CSV table of C-alpha atoms in Angstrom, one decimal:
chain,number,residue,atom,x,y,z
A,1,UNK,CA,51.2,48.4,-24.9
A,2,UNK,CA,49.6,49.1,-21.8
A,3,UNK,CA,46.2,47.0,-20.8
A,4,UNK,CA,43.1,49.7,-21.3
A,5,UNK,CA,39.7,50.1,-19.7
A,6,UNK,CA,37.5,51.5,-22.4
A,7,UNK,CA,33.6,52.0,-21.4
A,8,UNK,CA,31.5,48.8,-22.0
A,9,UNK,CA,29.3,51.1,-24.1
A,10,UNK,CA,31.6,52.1,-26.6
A,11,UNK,CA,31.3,50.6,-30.3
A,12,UNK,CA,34.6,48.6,-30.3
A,13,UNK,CA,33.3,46.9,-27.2
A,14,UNK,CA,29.9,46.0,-28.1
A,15,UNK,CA,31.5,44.4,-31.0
A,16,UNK,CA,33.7,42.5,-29.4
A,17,UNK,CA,31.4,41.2,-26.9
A,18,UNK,CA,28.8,40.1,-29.8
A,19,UNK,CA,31.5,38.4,-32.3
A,20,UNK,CA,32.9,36.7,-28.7
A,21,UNK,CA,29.5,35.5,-28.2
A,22,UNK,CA,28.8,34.2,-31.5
A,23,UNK,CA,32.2,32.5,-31.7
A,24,UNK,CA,31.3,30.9,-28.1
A,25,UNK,CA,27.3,29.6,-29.4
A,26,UNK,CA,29.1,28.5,-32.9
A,27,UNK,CA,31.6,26.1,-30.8
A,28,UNK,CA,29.5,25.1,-27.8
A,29,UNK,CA,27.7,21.3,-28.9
A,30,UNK,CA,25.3,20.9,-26.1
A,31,UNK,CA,22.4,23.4,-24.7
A,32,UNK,CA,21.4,26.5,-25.6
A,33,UNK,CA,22.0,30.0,-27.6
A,34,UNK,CA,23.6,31.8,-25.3
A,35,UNK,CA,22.2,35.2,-25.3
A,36,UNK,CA,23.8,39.1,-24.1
A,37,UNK,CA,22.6,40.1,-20.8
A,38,UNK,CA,25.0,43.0,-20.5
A,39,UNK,CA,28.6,43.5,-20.5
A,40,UNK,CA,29.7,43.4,-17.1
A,41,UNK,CA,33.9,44.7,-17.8
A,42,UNK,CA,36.2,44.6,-20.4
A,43,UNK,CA,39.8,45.5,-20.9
A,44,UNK,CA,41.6,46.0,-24.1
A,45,UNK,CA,45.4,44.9,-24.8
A,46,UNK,CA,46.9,47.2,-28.0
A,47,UNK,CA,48.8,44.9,-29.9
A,48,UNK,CA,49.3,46.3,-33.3
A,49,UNK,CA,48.2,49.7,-35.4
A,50,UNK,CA,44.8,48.2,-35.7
A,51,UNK,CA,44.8,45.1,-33.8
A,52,UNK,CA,43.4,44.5,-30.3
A,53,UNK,CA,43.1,41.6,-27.6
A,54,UNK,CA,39.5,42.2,-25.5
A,55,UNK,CA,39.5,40.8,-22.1
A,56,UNK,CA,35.7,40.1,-21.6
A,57,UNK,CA,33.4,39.0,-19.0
A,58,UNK,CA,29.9,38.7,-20.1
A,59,UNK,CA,26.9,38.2,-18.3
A,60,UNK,CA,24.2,35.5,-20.3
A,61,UNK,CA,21.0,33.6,-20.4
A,62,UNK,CA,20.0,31.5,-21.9
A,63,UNK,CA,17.5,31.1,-25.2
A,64,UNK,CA,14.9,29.0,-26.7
A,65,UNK,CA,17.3,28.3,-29.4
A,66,UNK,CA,19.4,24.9,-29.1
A,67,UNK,CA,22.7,25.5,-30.1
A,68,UNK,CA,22.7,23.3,-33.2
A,69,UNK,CA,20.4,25.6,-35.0
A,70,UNK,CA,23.0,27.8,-35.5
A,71,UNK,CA,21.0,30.4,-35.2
A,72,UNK,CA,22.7,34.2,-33.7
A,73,UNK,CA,21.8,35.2,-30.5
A,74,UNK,CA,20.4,37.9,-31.5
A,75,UNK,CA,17.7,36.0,-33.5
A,76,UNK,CA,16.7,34.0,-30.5
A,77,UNK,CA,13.9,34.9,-27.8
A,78,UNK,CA,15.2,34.9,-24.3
A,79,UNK,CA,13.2,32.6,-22.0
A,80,UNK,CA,10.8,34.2,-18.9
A,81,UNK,CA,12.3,34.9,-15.7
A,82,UNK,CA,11.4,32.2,-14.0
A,83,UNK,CA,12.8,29.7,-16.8
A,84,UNK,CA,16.1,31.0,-17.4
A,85,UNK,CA,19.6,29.2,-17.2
A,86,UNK,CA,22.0,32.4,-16.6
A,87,UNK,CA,26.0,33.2,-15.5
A,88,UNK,CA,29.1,34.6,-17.1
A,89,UNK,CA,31.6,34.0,-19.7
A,90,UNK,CA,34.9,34.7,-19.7
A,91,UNK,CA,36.5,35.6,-22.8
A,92,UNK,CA,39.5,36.6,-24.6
A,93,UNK,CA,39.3,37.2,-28.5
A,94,UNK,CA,41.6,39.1,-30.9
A,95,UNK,CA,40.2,41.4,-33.2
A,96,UNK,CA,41.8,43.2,-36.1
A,97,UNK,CA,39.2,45.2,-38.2
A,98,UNK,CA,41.9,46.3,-41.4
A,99,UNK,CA,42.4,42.4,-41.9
A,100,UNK,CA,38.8,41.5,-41.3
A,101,UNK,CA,40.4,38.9,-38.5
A,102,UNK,CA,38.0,38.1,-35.2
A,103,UNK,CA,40.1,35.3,-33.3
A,104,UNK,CA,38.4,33.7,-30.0
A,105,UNK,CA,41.1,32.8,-28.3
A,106,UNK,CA,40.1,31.0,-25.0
A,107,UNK,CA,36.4,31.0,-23.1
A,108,UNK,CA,34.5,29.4,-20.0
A,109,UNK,CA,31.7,30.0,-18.9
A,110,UNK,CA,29.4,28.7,-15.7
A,111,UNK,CA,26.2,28.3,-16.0
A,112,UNK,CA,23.3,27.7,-13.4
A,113,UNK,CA,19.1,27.8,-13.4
A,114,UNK,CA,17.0,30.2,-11.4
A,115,UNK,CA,16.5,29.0,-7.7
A,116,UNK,CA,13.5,27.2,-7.0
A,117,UNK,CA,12.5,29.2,-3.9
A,118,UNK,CA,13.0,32.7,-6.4
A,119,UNK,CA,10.2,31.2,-9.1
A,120,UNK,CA,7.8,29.9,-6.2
A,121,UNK,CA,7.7,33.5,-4.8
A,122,UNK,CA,7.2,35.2,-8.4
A,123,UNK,CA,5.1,32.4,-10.0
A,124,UNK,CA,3.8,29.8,-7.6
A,125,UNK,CA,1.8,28.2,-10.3
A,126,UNK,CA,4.7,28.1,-13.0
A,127,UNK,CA,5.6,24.8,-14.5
A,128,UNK,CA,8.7,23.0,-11.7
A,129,UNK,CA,11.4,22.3,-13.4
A,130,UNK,CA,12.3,18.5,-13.7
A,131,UNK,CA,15.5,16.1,-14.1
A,132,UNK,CA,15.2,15.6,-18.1
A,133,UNK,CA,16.4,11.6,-17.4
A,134,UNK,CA,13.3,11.0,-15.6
A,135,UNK,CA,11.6,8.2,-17.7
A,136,UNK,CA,8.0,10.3,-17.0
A,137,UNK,CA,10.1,12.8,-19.2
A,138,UNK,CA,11.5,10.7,-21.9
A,139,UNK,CA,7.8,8.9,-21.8
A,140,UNK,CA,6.4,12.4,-22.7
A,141,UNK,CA,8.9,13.1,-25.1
A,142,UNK,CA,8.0,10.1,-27.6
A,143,UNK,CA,4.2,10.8,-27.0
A,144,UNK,CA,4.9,14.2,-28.8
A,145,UNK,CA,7.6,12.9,-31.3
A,146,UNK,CA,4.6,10.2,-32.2
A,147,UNK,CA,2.3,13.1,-32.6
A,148,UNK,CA,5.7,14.4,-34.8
A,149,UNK,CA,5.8,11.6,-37.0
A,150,UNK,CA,2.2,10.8,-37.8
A,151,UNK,CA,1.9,14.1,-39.0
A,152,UNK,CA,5.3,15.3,-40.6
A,153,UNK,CA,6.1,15.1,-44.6
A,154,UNK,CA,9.4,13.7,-43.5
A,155,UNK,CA,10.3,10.2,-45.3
A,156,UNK,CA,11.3,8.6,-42.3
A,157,UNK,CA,10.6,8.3,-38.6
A,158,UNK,CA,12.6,10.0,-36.1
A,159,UNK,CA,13.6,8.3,-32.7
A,160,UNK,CA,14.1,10.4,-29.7
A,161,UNK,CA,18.2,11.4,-28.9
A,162,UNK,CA,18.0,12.5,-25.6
A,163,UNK,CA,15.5,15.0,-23.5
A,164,UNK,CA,17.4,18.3,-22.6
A,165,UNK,CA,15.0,20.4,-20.3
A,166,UNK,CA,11.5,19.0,-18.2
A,167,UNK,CA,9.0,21.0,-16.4
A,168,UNK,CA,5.8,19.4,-14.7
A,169,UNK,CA,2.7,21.6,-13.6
A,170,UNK,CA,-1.1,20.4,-11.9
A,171,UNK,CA,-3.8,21.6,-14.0
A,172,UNK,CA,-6.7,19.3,-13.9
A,173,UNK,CA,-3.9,16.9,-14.0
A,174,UNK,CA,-0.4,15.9,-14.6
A,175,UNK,CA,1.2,17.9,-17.4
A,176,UNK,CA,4.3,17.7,-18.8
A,177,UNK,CA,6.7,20.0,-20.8
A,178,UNK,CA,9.6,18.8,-22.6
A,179,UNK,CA,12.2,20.0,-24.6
A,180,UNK,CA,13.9,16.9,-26.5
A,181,UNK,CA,16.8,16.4,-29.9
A,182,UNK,CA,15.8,13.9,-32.6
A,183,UNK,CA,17.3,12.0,-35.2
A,184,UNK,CA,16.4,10.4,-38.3
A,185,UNK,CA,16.2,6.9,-38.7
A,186,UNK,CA,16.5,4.5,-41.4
A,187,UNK,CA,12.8,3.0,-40.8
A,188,UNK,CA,10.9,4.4,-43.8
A,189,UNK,CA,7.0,6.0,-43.3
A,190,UNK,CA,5.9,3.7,-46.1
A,191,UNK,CA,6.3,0.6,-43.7
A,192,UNK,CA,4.4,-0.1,-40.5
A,193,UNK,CA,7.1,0.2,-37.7
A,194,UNK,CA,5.9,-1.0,-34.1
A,195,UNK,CA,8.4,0.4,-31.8
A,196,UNK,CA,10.5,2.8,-33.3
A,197,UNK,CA,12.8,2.9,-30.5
A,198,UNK,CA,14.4,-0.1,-32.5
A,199,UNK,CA,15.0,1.8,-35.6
A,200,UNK,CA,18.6,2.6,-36.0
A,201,UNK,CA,20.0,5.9,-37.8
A,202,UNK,CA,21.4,5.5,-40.8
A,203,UNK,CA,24.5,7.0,-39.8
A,204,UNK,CA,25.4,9.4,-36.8
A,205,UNK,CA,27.2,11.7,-38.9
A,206,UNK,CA,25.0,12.1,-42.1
A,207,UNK,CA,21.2,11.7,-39.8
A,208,UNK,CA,19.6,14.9,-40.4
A,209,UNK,CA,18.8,15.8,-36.1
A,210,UNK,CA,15.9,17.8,-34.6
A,211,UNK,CA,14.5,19.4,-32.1
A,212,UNK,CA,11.4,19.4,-30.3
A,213,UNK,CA,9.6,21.5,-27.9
A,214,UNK,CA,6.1,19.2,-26.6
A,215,UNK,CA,3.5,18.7,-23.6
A,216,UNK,CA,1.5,16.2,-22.4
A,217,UNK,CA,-1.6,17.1,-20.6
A,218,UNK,CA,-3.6,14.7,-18.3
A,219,UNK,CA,-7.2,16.1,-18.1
A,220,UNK,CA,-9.0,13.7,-14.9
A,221,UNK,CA,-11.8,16.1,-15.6
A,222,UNK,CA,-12.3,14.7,-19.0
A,223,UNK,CA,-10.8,11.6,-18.7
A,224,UNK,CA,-8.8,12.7,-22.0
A,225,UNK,CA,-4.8,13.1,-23.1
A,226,UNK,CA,-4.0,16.2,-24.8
A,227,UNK,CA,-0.4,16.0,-27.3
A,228,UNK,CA,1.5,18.8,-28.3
A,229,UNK,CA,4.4,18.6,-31.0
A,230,UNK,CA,6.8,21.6,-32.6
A,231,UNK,CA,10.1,20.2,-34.9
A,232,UNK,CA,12.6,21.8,-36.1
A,233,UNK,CA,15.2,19.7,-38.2
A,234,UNK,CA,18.6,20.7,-38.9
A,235,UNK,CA,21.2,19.2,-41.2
A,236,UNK,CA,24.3,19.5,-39.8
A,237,UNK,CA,26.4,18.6,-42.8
């Protein structure tokens, strides 16, 4: 069968692209939801009465969503301009609506952040994004996961995995913004732990992990720290 160019509007194509994009999130194991920017072509290969190989190239950005929540793209809120991670995916998946079969066949996509010079002439006074291995930035990130754990009904504490995005702004001080994956450990809340960073997870495949989006704000003005904590926890069994 010959290789067709159908409109990236029509329904067959929008379909595609969306099951190709939730196929790509569902096996991607680092980052972020991927979310639909627009469909930038598409061909279509006949194969069989009701069977069909798309060709796909996708424009993306990212989401607030990391992609072990498993949540759909659609459910996830697209980050501002000046914050995004976007690029293009490649796709080819084979799709055969009478036998309910949506096969991803092979993907790759490249992804890279907004240029610095582009958010410093729309937003001069946004939040610079930072190199999350920074130790300011994994400093930050247990400040808020202490913040987590003090005040979480969880039955044990959680140690920080890794940080996966930093931003630093001035305010009336230093502040920092991090976005950061935990994991449970096997140090219970019943018992006084001193550093928690020596707490070992119970096991890497059965710890429940999370992630956190937190901020530390220096105030010099009032001499004071200000902690912010949001967890989600996911069990990835």
């Amino acid at each position: 069968a010959e290789l067709l160019s159908p409109p990236c509007n029509t329904t067959a194509v929008e379909e595609a692209a969306d099951l190709a994009l939730h196929q790509i999130n569902a096996d991607r194991r680092e980052g972020y939801v991927l979310r639909l920017y627009r469909i930038f072509s598409a061909r279509e290969h006949p194969q069989e009465v009701s069977g069909s190989a798309f060709y796909l190239i996708l424009d993306v950005v990212d989401t607030e969503c990391h992609v072990l929540s498993k949540k759909l793209w659609k459910n996830c809120k697209a980050r501002p301009a000046h914050g995004t991670v976007y690029g293009q995916c490649k796709a080819i998946i084979y799709i055969n609506q009478a036998r309910n079969i949506a096969h991803l066949n092979n993907y790759e996509c490249i992804l890279q952040p907004v240029p610095p010079r582009y958010i410093w002439s729309v937003c001069p006074d946004c939040p610079v994004d930072g190199c999350p291995t920074e130790p300011k930035y994994l400093e930050a990130a247990v400040q808020s996961l202490a913040k987590f754990n003090a005040e979480s009904e969880q039955a044990h504490y959680f140690s920080v995995l890794n940080v996966t995005r930093a931003s630093m702004q001035w305010v009336t001080g230093p502040a920092y913004f991090v976005e950061f994956l935990i994991q449970e450990t096997s140090c219970s809340k019943n018992d006084t732990i001193a550093d928690i960073s020596k707490c070992k997870p119970p096991s890497l495949e059965l710890a429940p992990i999370g992630f956190c989006k937190g901020s530390v704000v220096n105030s010099h003005l009032e001499h004071k720290q200000f902690v912010t904590t949001s967890c989600e926890i996911y069990n990835l069994q």
